[in-house]
Tab-separated table of C-alpha atoms and ligand atoms in Angstrom:
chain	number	residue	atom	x	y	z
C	123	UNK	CA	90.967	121.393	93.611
C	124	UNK	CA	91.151	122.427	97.262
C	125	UNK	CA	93.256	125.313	98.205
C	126	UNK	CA	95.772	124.085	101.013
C	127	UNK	CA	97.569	126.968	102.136
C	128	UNK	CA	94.775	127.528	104.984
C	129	UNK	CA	95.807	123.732	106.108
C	130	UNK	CA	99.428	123.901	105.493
C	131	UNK	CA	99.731	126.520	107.551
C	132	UNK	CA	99.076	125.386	110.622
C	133	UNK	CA	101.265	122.252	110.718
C	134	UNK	CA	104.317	121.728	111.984
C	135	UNK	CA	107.889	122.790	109.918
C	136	UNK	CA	110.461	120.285	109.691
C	137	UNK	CA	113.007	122.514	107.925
C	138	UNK	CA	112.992	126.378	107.410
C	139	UNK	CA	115.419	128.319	105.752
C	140	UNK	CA	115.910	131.769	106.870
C	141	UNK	CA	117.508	134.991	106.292
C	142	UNK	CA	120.567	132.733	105.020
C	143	UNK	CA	120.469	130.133	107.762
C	144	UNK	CA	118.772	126.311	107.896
C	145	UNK	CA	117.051	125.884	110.874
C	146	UNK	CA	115.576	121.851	111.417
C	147	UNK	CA	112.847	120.877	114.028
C	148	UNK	CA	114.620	118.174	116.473
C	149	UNK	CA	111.960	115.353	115.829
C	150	UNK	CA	113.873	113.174	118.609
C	151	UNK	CA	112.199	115.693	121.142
C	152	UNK	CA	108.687	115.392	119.840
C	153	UNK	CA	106.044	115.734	121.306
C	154	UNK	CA	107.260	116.805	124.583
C	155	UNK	CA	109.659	119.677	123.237
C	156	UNK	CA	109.422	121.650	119.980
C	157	UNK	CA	113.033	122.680	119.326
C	158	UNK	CA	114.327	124.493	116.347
C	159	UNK	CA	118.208	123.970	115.738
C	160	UNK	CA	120.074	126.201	113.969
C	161	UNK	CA	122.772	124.333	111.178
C	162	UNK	CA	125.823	125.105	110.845
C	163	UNK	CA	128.303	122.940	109.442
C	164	UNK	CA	127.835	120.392	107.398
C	165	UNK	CA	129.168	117.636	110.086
C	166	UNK	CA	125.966	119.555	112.135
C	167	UNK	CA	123.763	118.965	109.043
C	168	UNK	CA	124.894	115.060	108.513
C	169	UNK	CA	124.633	114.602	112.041
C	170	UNK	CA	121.021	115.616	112.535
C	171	UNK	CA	119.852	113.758	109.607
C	172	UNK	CA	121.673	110.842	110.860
C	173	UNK	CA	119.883	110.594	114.654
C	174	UNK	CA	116.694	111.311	112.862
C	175	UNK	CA	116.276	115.188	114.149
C	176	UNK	CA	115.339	115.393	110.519
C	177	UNK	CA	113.924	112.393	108.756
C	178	UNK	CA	111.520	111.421	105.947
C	179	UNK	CA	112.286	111.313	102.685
C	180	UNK	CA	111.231	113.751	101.711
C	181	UNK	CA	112.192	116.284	104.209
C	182	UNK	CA	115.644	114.908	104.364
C	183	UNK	CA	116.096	114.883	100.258
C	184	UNK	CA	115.196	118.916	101.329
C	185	UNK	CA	117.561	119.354	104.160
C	186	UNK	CA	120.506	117.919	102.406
C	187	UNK	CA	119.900	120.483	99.870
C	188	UNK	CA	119.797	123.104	102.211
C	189	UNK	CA	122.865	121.251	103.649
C	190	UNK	CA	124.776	121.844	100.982
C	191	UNK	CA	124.573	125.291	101.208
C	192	UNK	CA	125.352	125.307	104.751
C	193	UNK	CA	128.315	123.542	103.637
C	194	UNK	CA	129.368	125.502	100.619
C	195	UNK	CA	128.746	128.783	102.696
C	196	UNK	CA	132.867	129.436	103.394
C	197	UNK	CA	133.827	128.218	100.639
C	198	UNK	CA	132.851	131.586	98.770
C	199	UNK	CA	136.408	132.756	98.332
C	200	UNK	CA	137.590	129.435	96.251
C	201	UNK	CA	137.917	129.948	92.598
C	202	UNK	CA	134.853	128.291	90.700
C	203	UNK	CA	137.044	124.804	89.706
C	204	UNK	CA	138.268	124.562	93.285
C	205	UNK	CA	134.803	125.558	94.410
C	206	UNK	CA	132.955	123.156	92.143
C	207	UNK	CA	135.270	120.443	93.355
C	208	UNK	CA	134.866	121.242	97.061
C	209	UNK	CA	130.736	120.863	96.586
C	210	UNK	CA	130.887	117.534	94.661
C	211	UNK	CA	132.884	116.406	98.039
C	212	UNK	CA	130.350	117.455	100.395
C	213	UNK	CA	127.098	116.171	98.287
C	214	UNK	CA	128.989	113.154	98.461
C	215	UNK	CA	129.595	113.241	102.501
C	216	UNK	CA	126.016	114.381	103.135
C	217	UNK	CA	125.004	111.793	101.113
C	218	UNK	CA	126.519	108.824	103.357
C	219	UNK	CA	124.585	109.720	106.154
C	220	UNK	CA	121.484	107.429	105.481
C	221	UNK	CA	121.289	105.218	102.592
C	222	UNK	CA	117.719	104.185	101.700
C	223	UNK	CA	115.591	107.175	101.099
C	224	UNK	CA	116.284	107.936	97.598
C	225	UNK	CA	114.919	111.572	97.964
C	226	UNK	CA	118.450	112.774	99.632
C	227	UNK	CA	120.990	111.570	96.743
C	228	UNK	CA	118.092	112.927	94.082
C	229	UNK	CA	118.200	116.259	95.681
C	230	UNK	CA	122.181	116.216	96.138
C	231	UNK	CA	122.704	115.465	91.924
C	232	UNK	CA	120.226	117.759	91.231
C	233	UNK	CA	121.986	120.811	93.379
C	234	UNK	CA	125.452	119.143	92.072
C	235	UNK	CA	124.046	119.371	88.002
C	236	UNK	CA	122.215	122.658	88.064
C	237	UNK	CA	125.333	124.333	89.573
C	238	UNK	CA	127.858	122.938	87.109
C	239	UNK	CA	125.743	123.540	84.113
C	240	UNK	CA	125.217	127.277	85.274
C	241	UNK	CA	126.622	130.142	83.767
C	242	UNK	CA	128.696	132.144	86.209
C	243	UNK	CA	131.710	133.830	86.534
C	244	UNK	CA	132.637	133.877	90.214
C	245	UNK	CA	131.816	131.308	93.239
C	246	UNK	CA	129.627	133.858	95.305
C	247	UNK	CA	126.992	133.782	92.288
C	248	UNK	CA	127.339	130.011	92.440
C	249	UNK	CA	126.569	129.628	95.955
C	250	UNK	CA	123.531	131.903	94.867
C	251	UNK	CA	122.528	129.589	92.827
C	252	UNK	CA	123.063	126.599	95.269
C	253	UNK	CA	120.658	128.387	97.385
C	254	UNK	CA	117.850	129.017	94.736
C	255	UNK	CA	117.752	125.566	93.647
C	256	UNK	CA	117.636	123.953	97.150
C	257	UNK	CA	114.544	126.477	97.749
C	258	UNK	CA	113.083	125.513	94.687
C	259	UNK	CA	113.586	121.902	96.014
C	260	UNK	CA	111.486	122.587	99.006
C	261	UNK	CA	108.443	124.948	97.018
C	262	UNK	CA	108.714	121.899	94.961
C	263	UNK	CA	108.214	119.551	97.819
C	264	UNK	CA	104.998	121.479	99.127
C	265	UNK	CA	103.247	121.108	95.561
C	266	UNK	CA	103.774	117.235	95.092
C	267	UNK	CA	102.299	117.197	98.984
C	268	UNK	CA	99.182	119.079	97.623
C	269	UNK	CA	99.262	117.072	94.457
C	270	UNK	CA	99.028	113.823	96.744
C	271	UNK	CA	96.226	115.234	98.660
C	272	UNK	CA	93.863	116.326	96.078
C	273	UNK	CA	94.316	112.598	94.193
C	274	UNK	CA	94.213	110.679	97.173
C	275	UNK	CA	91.433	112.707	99.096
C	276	UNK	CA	88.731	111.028	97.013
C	277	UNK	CA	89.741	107.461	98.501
C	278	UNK	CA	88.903	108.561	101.673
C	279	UNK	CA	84.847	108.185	102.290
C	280	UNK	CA	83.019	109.168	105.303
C	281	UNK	CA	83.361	106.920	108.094
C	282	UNK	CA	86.162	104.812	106.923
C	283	UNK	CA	89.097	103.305	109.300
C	284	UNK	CA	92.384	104.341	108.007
C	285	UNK	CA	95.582	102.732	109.525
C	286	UNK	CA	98.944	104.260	108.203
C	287	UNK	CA	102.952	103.338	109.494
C	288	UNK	CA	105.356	104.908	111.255
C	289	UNK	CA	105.449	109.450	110.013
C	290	UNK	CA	105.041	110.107	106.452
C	291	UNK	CA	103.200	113.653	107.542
C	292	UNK	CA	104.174	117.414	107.334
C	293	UNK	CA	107.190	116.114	109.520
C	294	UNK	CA	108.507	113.732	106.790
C	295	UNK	CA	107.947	116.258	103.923
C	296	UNK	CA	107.757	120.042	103.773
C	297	UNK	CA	103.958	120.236	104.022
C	298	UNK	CA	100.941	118.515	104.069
C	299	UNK	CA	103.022	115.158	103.988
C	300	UNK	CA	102.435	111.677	101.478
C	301	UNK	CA	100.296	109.422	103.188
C	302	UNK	CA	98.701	112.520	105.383
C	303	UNK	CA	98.175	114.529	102.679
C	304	UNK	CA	94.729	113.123	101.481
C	305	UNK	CA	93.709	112.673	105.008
C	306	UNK	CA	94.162	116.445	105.545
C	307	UNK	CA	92.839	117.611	102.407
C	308	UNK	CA	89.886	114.785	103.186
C	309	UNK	CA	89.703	116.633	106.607
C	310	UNK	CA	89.427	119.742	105.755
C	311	UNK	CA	86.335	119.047	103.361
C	312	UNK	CA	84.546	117.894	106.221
C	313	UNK	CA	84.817	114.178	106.061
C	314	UNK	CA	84.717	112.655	108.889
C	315	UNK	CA	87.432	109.472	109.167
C	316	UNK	CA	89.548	107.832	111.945
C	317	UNK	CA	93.008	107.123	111.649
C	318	UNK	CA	95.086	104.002	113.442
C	319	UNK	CA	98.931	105.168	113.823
C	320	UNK	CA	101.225	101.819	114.764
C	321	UNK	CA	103.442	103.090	117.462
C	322	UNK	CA	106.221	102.300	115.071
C	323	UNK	CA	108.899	100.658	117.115
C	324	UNK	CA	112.243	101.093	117.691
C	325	UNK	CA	111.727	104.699	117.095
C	326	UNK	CA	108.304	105.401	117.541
C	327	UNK	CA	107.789	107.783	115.121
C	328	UNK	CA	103.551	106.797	115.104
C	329	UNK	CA	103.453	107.530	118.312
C	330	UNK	CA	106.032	110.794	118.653
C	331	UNK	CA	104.917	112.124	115.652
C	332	UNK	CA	102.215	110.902	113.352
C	333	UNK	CA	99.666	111.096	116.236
C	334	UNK	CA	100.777	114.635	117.566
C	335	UNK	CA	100.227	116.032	114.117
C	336	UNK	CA	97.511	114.455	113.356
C	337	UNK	CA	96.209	115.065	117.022
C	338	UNK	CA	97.032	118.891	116.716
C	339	UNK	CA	95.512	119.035	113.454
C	340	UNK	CA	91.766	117.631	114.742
C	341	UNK	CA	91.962	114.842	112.930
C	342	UNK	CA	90.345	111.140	115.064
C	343	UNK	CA	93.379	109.188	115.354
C	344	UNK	CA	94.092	106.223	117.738
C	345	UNK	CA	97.113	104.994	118.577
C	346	UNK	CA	98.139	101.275	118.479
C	347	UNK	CA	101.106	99.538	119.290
C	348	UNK	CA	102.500	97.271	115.984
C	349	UNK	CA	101.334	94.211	116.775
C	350	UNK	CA	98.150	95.398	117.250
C	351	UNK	CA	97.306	96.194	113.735
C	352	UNK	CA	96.056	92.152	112.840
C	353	UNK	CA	94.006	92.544	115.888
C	354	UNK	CA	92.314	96.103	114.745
C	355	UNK	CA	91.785	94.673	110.753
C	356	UNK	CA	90.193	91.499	112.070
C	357	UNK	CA	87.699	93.107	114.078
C	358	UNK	CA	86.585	95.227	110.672
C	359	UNK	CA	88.169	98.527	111.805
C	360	UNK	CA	90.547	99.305	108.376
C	361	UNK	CA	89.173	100.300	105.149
C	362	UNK	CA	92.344	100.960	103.874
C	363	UNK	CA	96.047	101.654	104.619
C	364	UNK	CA	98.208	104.357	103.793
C	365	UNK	CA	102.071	104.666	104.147
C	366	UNK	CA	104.508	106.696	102.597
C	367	UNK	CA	107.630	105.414	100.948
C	368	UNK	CA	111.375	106.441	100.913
C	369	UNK	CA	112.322	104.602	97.616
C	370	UNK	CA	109.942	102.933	95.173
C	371	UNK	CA	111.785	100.570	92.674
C	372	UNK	CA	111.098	101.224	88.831
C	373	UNK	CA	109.067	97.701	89.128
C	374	UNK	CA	106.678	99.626	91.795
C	375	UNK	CA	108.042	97.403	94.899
C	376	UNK	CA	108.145	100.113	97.681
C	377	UNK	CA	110.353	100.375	100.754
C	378	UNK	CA	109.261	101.810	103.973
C	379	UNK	CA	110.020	101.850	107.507
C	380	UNK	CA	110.183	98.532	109.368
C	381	UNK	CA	106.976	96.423	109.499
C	382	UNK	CA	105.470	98.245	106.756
C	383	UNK	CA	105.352	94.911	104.512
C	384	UNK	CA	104.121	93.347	107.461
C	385	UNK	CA	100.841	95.350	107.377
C	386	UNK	CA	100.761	94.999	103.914
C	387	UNK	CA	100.595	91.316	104.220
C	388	UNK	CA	97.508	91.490	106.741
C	389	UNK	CA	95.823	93.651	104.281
C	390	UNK	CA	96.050	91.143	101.571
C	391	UNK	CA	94.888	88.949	103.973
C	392	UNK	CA	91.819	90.964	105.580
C	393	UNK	CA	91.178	92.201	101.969
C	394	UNK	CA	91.957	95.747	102.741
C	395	UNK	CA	93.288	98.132	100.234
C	396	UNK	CA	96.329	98.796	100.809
C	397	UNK	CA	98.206	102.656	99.516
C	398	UNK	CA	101.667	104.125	99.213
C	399	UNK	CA	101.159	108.076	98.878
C	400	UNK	CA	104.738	108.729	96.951
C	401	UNK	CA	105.942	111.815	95.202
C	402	UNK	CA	107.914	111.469	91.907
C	403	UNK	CA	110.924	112.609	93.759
C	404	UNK	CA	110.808	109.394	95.690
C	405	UNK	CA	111.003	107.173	92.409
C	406	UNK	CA	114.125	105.429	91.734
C	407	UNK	CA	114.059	104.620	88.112
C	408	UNK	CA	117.791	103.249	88.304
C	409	UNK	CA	117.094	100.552	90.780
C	410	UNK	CA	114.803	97.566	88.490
C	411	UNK	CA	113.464	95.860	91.817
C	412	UNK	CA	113.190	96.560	95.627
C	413	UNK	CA	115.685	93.637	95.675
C	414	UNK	CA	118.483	96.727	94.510
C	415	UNK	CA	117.232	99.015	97.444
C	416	UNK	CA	120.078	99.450	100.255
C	417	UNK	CA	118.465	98.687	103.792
C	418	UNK	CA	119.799	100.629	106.097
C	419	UNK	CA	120.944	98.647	109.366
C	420	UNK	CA	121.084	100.993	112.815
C	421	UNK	CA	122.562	101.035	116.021
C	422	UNK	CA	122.095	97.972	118.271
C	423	UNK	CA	120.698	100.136	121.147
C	424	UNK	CA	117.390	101.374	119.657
C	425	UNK	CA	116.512	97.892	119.795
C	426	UNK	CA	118.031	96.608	123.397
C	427	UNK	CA	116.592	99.853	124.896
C	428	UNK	CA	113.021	100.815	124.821
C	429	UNK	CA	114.045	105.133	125.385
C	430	UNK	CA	116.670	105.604	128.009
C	431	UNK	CA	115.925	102.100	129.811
C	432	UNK	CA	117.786	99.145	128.780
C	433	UNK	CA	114.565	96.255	127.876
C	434	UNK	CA	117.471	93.397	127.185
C	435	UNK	CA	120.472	91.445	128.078
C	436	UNK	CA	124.298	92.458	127.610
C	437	UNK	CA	125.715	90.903	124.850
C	438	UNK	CA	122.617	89.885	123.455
C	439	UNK	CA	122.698	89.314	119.561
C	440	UNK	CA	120.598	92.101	117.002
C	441	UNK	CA	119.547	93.235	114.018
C	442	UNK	CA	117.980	96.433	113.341
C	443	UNK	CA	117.111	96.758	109.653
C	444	UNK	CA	115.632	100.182	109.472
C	445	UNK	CA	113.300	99.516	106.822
C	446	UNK	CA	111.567	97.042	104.637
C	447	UNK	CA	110.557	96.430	100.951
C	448	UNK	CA	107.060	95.273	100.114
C	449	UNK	CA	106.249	93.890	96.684
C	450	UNK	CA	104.561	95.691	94.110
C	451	UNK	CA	102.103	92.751	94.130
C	452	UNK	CA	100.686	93.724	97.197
C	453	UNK	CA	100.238	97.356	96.315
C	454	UNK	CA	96.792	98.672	95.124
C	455	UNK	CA	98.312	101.601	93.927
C	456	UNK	CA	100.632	104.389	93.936
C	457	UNK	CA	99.047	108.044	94.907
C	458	UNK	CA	101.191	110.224	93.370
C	459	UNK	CA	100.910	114.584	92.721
C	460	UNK	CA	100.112	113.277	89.306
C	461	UNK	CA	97.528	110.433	89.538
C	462	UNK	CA	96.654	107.239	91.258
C	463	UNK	CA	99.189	104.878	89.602
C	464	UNK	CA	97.875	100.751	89.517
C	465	UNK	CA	99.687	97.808	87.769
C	466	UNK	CA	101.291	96.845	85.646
C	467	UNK	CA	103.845	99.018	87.496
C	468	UNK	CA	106.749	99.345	85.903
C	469	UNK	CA	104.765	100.585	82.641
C	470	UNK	CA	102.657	102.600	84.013
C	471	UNK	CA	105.332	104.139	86.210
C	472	UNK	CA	107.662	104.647	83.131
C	473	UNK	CA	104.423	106.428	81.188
C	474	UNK	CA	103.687	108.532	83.843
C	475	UNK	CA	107.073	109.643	84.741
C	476	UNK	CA	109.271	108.277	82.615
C	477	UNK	CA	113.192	109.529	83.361
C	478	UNK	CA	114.930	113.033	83.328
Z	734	MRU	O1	113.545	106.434	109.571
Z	734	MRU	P1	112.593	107.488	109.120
Z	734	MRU	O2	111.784	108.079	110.223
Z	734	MRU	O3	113.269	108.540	108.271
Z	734	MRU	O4	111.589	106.716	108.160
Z	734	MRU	C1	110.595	107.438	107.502
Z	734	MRU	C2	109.653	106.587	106.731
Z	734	MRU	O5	109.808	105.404	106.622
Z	734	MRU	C3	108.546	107.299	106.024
Z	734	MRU	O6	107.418	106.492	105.933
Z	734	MRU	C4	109.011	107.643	104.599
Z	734	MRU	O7	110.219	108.348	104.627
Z	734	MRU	C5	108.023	108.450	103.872
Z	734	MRU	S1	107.972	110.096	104.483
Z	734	MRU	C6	106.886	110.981	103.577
């Protein structure tokens, strides 16, 4: 297995924790400015991972962690019942702030359980243990990213055409990213690869992010607008596609950002393999079927206006669904930090990971 540290460390961090403090990158600036906000309340924390300054699964299943701390930071002089009561209120508020990525609520019960199963007399240690847990979370985070690169790296062979969707890269996670991981780890072996990044409308995170990080990092990427992906398979381009996932469905259907099952679709069609790189913290075993997955819908504006310029007319009618579900049928398989998971989903899924 490939040591990553050498790679990891020169990508970009979406959320640091320091000296006591969360700091998140403000993705809504990228590329053009590389700002790191300081968080301070937990209406700051909600807020950011709400406009997408932090997004992914992933990384926000990380920073709601962390934003429980920031949360639970002044609450230090409650007793422990009054204390315990108080978190359970502000999991549940960062919580609401997106719906679909599964990663955030996991995170949020798992700070919520370890703290009221812990043995302590006094709500100072139990904020200490808050904060352990959430940086467990995130070490956590960067060893299912490496785990996802060293199985997935062997798919990619020398030469190949690679397309992915939208960011599911060290900006989404806490390292190496999902479905960048094995192109990094690939990378850094010396393969040589190029990688088509859909512009990813209405946000644009292929084009904002996935092809600055990939860009910085030396890897070949091109970037295409969406509907040019059909286009780019049909002229033999794409060996295979990989996305990331914010909620996989115990039946292996898999939802992703908007348009995703749309490429999937082509691939069937073009015959091109087609991957979701997804860490076990991104499995929902409670939900059977995508068909269970909440969608979140978004603001009218990010589709009227293409950035600050309004693209169509007042009053017009929208829909912004911010993400889609595409059917474990269409899947080849599931690169996870464990192994390559393939149908029959739902059994193998349950083998492999079973639930805690
Ligand atoms: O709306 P976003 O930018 O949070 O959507 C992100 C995605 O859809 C990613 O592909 C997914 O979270 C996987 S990130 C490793």
């Amino acid at each position: 297995m490939l040591d990553t540290t050498l790679i990891a460390e020169t990508l970009p961090r979406a959320v640091t924790w320091s000296d006591g403090e969360l700091y998140l990158l403000d993705q809504t600036l990228l590329p053009q400015e590389t700002v790191m906000e300081k968080q301070e309340t937990a209406e700051q924390v909600w807020e950011s991972i709400r406009v997408l300054k932090v997004r992914g699964a992933p990384a926000i299943g990380v920073a709601g962690a962390y934003g429980l701390c920031v949360a639970m930071k002044g609450f230090q002089d409650l007793g422990l019942t009054d204390f315990i009561t108080e978190m359970e209120k502000q999991a549940a508020y960062l919580d609401s702030s997106r719906p679909t990525a599964v990663n955030l609520g996991w995170g949020l019960r798992r700070m919520v359980r370890i703290a009221k199963s812990a043995k302590v007399s006094s709500a100072v240690e139990l904020y200490k243990v808050l904060v352990t847990e959430a940086v467990a979370i995130h070490e956590e985070d960067k060893r299912l990213c490496r785990g996802m690169g060293n199985n997935g790296a062997p798919l990619i062979k020398e030469g190949m055409g690679i397309l992915t969707h939208c960011n599911a890269g060290s900006l989404a996670t806490s390292e190496l990213g999902t479905a960048t991981a094995p192109m990094y780890v690939a990378h850094s072996q010396g393969v040589k690869f190029r990688v088509y990044a859909d512009e990813t409308r209405p946000l644009l995170q292929g084009a904002r992010l996935t092809s600055w990080e990939l860009q910085k990092s030396g890897i070949d990427v091109t970037l295409i607008t969406d509907n040019m992906a059909a286009h780019i398979m049909s002229q033999g381009l794409i060996d295979m596609v990989i996305v990331g996932t914010d909620r996989v469905a115990a039946n292996g259907d898999v939802a992703n950002k908007i348009g995703t099952m749309g490429v999937a679709i082509l691939a069937k069609h073009f015959g091109i393999p087609f991957y979701v790189a997804c860490p076990s913290s991104t499995i929902d075993h409670d939900t059977p079927t995508g068909a269970g997955i909440p969608i979140e819908e978004r603001e009218d504006h990010e589709v009227t206006n293409f950035g600050a310029r309004r693209t169509a007319p007042e009053n017009i009618k929208v829909r912004n669904p911010a993400f889609d579900v595409t059917p474990n049928e269409l899947v080849a398989g599931l690169i996870t930090e464990k192994q390559i998971i393939t149908a029959p989903y739902t059994e193998n899924i349950n083998r492999i990971f079973g639930q805690d």
